[in-house]
mmCIF file of C-alpha atoms in Angstrom:
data_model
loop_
_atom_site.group_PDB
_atom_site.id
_atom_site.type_symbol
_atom_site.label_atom_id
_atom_site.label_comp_id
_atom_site.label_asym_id
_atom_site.label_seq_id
_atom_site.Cartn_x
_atom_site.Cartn_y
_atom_site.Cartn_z
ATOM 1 C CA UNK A 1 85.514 128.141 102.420
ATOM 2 C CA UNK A 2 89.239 128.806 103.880
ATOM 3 C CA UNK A 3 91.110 125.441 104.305
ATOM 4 C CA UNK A 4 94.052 124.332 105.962
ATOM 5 C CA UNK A 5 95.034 120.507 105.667
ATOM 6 C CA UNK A 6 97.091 118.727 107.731
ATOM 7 C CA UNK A 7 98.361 116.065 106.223
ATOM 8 C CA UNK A 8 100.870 112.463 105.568
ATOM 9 C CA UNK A 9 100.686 111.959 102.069
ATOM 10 C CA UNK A 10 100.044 108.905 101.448
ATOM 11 C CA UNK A 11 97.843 107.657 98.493
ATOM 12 C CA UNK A 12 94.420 108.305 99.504
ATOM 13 C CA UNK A 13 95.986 111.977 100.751
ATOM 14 C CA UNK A 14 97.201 112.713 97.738
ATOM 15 C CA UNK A 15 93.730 112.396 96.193
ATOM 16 C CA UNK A 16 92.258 114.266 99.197
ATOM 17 C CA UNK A 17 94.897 117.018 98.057
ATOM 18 C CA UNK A 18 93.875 116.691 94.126
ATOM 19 C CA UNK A 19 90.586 117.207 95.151
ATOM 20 C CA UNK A 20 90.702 120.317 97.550
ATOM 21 C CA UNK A 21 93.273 121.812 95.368
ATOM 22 C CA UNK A 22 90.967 121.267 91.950
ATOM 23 C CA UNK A 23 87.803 122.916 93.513
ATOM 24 C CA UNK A 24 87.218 126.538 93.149
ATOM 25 C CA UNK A 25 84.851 126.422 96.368
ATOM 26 C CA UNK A 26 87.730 126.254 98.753
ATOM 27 C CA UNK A 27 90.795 128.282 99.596
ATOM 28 C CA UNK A 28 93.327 125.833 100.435
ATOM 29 C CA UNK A 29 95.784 128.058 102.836
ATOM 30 C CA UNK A 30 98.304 125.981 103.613
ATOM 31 C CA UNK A 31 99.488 122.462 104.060
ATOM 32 C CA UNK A 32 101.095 121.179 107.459
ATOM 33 C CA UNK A 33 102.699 117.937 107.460
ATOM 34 C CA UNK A 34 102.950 114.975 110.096
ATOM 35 C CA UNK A 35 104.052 111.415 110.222
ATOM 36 C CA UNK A 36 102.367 109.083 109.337
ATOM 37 C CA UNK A 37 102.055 106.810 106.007
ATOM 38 C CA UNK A 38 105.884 107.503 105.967
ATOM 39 C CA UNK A 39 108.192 109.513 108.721
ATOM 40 C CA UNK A 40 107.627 113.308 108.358
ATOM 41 C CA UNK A 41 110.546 114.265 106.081
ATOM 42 C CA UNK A 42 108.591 112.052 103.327
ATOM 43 C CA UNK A 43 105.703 113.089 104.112
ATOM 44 C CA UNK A 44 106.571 116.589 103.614
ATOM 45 C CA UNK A 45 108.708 115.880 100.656
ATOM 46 C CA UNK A 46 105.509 114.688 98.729
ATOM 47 C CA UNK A 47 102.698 116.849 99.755
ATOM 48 C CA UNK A 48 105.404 119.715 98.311
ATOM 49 C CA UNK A 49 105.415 117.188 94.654
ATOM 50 C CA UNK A 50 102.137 116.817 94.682
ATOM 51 C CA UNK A 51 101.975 120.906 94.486
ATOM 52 C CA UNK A 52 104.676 121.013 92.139
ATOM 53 C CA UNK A 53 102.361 118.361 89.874
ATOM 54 C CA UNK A 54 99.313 120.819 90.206
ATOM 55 C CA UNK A 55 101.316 124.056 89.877
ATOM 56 C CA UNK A 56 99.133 125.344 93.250
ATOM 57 C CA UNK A 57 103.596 126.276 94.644
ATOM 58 C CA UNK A 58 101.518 129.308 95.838
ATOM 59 C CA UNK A 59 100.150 127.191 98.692
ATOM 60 C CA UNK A 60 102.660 127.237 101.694
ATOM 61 C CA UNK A 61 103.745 124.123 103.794
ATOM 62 C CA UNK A 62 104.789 123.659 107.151
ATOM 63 C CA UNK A 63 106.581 120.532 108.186
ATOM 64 C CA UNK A 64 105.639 119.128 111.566
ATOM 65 C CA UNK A 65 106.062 116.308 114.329
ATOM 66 C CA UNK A 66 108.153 113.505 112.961
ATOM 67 C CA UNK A 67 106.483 110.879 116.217
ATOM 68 C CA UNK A 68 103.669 110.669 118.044
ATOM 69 C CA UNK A 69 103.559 112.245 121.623
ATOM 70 C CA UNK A 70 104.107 108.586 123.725
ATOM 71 C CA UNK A 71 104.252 105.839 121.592
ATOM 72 C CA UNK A 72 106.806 104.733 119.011
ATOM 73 C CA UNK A 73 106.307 105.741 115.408
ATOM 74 C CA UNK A 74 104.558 103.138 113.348
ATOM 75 C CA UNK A 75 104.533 103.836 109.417
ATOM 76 C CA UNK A 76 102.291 102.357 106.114
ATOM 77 C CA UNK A 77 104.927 102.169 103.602
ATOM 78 C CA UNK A 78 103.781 98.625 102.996
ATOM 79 C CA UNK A 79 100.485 99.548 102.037
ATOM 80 C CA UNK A 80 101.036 103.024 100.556
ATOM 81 C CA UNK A 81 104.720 102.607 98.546
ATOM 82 C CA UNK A 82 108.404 103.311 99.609
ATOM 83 C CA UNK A 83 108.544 106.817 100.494
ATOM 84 C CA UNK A 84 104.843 106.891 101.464
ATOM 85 C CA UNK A 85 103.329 107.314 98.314
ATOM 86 C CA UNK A 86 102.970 105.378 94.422
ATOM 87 C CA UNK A 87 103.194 106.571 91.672
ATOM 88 C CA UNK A 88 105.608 109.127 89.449
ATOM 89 C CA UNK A 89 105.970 112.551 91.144
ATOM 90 C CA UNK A 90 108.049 115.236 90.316
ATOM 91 C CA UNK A 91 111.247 116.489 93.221
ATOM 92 C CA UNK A 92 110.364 119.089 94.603
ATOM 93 C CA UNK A 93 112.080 122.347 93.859
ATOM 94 C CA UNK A 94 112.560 126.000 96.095
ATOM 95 C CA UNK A 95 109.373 126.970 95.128
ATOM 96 C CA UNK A 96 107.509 124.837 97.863
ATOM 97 C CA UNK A 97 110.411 124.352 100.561
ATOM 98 C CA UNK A 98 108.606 124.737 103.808
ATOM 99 C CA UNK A 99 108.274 127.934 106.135
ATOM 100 C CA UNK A 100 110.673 127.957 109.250
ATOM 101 C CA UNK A 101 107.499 127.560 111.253
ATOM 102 C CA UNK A 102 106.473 123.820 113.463
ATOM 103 C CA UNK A 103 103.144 122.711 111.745
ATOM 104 C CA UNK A 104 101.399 122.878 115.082
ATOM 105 C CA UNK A 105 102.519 127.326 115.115
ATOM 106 C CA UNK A 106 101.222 127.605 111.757
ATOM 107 C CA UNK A 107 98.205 125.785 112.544
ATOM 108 C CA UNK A 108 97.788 128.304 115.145
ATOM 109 C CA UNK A 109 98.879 131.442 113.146
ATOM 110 C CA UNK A 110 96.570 130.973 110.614
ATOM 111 C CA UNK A 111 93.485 130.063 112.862
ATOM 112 C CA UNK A 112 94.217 133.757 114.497
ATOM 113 C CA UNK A 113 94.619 135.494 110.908
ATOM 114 C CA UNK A 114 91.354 133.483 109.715
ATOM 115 C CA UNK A 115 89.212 133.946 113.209
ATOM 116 C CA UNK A 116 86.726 132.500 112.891
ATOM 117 C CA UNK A 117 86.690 131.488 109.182
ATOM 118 C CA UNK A 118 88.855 128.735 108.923
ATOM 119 C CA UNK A 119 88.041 124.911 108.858
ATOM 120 C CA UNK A 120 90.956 122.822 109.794
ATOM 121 C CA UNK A 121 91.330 119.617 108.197
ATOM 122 C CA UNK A 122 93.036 117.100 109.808
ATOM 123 C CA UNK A 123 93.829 114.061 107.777
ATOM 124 C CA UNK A 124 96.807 111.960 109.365
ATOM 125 C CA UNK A 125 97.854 111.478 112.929
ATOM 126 C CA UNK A 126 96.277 114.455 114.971
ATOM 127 C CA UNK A 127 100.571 115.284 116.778
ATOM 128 C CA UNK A 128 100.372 118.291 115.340
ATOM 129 C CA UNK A 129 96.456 119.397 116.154
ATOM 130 C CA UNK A 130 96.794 118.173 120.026
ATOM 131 C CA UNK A 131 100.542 120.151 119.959
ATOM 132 C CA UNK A 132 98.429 123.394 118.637
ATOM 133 C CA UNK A 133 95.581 122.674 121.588
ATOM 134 C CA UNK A 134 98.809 122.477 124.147
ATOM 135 C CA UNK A 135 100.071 125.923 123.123
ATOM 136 C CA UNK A 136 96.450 127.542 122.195
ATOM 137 C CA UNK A 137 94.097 126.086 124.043
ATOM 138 C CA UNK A 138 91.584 128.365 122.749
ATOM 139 C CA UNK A 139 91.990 127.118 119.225
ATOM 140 C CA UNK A 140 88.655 125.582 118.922
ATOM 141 C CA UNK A 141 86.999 128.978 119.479
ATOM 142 C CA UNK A 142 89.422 129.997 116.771
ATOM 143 C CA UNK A 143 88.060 128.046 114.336
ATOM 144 C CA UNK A 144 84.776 127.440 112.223
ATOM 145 C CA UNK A 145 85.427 123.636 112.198
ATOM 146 C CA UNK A 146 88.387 120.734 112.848
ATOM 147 C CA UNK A 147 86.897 117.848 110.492
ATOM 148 C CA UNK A 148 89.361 114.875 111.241
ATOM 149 C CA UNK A 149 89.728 111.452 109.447
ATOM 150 C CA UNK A 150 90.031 108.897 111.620
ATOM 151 C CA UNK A 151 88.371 106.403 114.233
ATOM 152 C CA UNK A 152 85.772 103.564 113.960
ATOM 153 C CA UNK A 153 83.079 104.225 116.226
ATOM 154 C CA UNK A 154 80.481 101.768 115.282
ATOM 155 C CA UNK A 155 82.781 99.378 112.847
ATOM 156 C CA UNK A 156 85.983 97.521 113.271
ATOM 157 C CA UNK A 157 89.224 99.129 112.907
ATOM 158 C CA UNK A 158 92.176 98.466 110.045
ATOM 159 C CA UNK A 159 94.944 98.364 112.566
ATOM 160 C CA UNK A 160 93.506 96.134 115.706
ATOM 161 C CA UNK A 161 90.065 95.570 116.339
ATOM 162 C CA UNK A 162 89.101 98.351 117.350
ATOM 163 C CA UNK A 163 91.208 101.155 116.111
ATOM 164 C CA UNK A 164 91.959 102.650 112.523
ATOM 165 C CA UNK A 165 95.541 104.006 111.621
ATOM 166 C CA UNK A 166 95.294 107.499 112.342
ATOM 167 C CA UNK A 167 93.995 107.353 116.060
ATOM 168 C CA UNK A 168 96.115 104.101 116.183
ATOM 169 C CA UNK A 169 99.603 106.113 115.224
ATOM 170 C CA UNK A 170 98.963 108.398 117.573
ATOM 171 C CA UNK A 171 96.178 107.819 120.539
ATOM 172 C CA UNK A 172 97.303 109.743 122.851
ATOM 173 C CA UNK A 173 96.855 112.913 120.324
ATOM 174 C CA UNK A 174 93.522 112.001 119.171
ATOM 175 C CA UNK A 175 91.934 111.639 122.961
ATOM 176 C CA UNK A 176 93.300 115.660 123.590
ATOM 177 C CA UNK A 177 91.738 116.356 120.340
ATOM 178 C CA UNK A 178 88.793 114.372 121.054
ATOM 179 C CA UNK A 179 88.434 115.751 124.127
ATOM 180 C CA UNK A 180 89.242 119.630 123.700
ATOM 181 C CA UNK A 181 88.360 120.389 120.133
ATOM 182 C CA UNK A 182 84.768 119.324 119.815
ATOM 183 C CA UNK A 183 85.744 117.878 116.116
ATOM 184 C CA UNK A 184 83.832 116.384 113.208
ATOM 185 C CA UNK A 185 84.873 112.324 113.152
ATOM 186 C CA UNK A 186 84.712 110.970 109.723
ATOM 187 C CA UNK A 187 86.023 107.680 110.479
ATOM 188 C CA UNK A 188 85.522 104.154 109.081
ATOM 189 C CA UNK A 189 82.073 103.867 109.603
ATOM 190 C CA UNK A 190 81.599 106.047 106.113
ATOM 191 C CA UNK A 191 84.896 106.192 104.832
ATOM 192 C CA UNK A 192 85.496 102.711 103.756
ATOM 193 C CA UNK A 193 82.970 102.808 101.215
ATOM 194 C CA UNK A 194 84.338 105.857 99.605
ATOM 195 C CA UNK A 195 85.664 104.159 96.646
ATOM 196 C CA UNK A 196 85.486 105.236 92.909
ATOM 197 C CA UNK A 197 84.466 101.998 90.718
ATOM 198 C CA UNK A 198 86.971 99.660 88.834
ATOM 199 C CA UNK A 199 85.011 101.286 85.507
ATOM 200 C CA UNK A 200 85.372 104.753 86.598
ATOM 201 C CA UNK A 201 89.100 104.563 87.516
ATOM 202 C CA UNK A 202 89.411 102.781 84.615
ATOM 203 C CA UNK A 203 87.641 105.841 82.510
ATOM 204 C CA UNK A 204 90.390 108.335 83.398
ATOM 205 C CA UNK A 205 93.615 109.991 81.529
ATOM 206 C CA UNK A 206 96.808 107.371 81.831
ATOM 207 C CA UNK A 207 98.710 108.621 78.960
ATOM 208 C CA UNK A 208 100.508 111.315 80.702
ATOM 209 C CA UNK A 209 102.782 110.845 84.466
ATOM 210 C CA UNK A 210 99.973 112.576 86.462
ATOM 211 C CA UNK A 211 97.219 110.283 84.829
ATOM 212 C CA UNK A 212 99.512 107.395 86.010
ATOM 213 C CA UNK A 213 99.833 108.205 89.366
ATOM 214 C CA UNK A 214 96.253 109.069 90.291
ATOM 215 C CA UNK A 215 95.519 105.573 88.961
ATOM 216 C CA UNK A 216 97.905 104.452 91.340
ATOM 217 C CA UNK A 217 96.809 106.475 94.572
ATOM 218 C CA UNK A 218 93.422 105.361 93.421
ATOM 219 C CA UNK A 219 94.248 101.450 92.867
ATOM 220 C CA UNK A 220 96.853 100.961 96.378
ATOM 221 C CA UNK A 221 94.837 98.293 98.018
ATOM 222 C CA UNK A 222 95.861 94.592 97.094
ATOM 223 C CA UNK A 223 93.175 91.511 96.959
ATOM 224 C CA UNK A 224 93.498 90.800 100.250
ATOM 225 C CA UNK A 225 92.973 93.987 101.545
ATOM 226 C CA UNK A 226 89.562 94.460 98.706
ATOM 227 C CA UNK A 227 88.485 91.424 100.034
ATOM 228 C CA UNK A 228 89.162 91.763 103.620
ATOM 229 C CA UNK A 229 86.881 94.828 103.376
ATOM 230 C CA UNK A 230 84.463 93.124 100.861
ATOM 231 C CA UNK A 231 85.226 96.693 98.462
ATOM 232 C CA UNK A 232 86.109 96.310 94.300
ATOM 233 C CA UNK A 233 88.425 99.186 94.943
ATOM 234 C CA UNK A 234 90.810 101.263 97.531
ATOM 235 C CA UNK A 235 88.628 102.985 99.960
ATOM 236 C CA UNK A 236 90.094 107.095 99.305
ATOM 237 C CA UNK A 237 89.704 107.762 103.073
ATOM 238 C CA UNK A 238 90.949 111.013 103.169
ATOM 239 C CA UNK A 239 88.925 112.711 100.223
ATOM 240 C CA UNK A 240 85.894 112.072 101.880
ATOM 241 C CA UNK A 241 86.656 114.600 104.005
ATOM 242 C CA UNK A 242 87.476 116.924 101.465
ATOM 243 C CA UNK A 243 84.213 116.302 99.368
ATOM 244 C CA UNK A 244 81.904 116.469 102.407
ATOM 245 C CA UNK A 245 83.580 120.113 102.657
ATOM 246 C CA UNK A 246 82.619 120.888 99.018
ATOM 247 C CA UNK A 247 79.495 119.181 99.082
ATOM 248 C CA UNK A 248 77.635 119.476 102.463
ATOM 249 C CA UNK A 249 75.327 116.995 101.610
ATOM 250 C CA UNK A 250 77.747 114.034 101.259
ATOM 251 C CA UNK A 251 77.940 113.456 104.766
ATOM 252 C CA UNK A 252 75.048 112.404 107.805
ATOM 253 C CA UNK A 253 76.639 113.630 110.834
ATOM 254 C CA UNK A 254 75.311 112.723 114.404
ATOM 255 C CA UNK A 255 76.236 114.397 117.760
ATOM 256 C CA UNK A 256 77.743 112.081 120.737
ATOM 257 C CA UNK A 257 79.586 111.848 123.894
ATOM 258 C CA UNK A 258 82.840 110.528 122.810
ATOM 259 C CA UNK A 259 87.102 109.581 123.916
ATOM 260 C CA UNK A 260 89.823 107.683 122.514
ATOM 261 C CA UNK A 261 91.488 104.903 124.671
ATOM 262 C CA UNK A 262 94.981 104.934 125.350
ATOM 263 C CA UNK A 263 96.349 102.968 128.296
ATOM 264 C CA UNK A 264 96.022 99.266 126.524
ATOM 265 C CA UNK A 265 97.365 97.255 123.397
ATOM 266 C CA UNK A 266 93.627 96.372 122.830
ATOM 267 C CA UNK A 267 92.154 99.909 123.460
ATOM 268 C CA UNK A 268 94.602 102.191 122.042
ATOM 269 C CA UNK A 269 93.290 104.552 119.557
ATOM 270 C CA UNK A 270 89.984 103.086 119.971
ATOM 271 C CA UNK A 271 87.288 105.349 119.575
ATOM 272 C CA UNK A 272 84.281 105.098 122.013
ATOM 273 C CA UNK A 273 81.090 107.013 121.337
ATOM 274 C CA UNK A 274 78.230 106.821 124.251
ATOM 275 C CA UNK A 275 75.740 105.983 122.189
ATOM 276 C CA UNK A 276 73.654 105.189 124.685
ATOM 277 C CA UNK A 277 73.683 107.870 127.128
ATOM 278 C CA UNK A 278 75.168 105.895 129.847
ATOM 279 C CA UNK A 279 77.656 108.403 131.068
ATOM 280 C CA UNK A 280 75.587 111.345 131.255
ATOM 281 C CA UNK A 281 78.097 113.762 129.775
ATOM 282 C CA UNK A 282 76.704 115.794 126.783
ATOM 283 C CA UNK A 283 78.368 115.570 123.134
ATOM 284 C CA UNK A 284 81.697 116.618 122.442
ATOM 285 C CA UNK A 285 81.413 116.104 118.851
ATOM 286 C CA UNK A 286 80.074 114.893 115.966
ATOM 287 C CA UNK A 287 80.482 111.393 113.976
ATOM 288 C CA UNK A 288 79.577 110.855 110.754
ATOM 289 C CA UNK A 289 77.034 107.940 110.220
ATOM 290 C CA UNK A 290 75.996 107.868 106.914
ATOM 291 C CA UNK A 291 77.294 109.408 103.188
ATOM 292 C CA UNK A 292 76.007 109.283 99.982
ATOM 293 C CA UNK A 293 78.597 107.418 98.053
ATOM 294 C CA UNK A 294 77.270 108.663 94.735
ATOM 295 C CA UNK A 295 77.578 112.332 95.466
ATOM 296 C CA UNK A 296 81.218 111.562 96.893
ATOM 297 C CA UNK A 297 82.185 109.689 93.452
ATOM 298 C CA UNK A 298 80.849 112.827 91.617
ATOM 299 C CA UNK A 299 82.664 115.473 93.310
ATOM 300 C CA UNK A 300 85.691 113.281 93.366
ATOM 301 C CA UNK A 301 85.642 112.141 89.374
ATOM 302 C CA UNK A 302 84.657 115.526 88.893
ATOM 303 C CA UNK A 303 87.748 116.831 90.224
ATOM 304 C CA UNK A 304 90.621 114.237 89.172
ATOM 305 C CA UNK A 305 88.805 114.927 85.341
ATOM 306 C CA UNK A 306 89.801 118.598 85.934
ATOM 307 C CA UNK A 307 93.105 118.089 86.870
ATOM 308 C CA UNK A 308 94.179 116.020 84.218
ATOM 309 C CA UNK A 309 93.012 117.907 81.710
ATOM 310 C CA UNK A 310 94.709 120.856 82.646
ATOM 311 C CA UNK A 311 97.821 119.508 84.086
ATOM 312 C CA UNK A 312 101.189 120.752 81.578
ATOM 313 C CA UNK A 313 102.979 117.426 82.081
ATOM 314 C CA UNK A 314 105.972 118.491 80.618
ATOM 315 C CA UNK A 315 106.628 121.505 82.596
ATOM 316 C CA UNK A 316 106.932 119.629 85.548
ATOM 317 C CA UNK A 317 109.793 117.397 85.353
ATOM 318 C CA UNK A 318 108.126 114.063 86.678
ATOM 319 C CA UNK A 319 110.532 111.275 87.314
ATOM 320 C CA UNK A 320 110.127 107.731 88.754
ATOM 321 C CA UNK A 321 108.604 106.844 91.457
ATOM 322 C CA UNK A 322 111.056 107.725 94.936
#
């Protein structure tokens, strides 16, 4: 399967990024970066380490929008680390400086050199997907699937009631994409239960920098937040997506009618999914419903094993955490 990620590094990216970069059944084409966990320049700057950490320098990046199309940029440093991210990582050298093409033009270039073939993966703030829509608007019909993280559809949100962080940062964004792109929503409904156990976390490699990050990116919730969400460890949003693309069976998807609110404080980024039928307008999407957490622990363990135990620590000049 031919990838392309966009992404805001941020913990539970990083792992998304470990994981699609570890597995042999996808072709990770690029990287494009948005705001998000941190502002873009961050962002950017650590989805190029976490490259470096995996030697994968091969895989180009494309730095994107640093705000959301209307509304002010909100970061997570608070929950995911100064800088956006925890842990040691490595600065990045030439190797992975990014292409002098906008995120949402790459998005777009590669969808026409991959017609056809290429799933999208949108992980952060959907800027730079609703940007590509605006200049392409036939990029759906380019593609073979968007699969975004984000939205609550039949749960409450992290951010306000009713909205999670990625439609949240950007609502306006994720109603065009919504809308126009006929996407697969893996929102909070599945993903909050995509945790790997205290024991298993536990279980890895922390003798080396990489080991000691990944326990990091997996371990960035506090109590309050575990409790909040009644979980024994971080919920890895963002690799679900990635392991229901290597694992097709990790994911129950159904089809509905669905928007994203935008024009209140109490609505915005809220995703609503006619469950019911009352609207009469047919699906625009899919949601996913349901996910077997035990497959999604196995292709993820599987993955962070393989990565540590090929990483070459000391060729890649790891230093404290920015």
């Amino acid at each position: 399967m031919t990838v392309l990620i966009d992404t805001d590094p941020g913990c539970d990216d990083a792992v998304a990024l470990v994981l699609a970069l570890e597995r042999s059944e996808l072709d990770v084409v690029g990287l494009t970066t948005v705001h998000g966990n941190a502002p873009v320049e961050e962002t950017t700057e650590n989805a190029r380490s976490i490259l470096e950490v995996l030697n994968r320098t091969d895989v180009p990046v494309a730095m994107g929008a640093d705000r959301p199309l209307l509304v002010d940029l909100e970061t997570a440093e608070h929950i995911h680390g100064e800088g956006g991210i925890r842990g040691e990582l490595p600065p990045p050298g030439p190797e992975t400086q990014p292409v002098d093409t906008h995120a949402a033009q790459f998005i777009i270039e590669q969808a026409r050199e991959h017609e056809g073939k290429l799933t999208l993966a949108a992980i952060g703030p959907l800027t730079n997907v609703a940007l590509a829509l605006a200049i392409e608007p036939e990029l759906p019909e380019l593609l073979d699937e968007l699969i975004v993280m984000g939205g609550a559809a039949f749960v409450p949100g992290n951010i306000t009631p009713l909205a999670e962080a990625n439609f949240h940062a950007d609502p306006h964004a994720a109603r065009r994409v919504v809308r126009d792109a006929t996407p697969t929503i893996v929102g909070l409904d599945v993903t909050t239960s995509a945790t790997l156990p205290p024991d298993r976390v536990e279980s890895l490699p922390q003798d080396d920098p990489l080991g000691r990050s990944i326990d990091e990116w997996l371990t960035y919730y506090d109590d309050d937040r575990l409790e909040r969400y009644g979980i024994e460890s971080a919920a890895i949003h963002d690799a679900l997506v990635i392991a229901g693309l290597v694992d097709d069976a990790v994911l129950e998807t159904d089809p509905y009618p669905m928007t994203v609110g935008t024009d209140s404080e109490l609505d915005r980024g809220a995703l609503v999914c006619d469950a019911n039928s009352v609207t009469g307008e047919p699906p625009n999407g899919t949601v996913a419903v349901g996910v077997d957490d035990e497959r999604f622990r196995t292709v993820l363990a599987e993955s962070l094993e393989r990565a540590l135990s090929r990483a070459d620590v000391e060729a890649t000049g790891f230093q404290s955490s920015r």
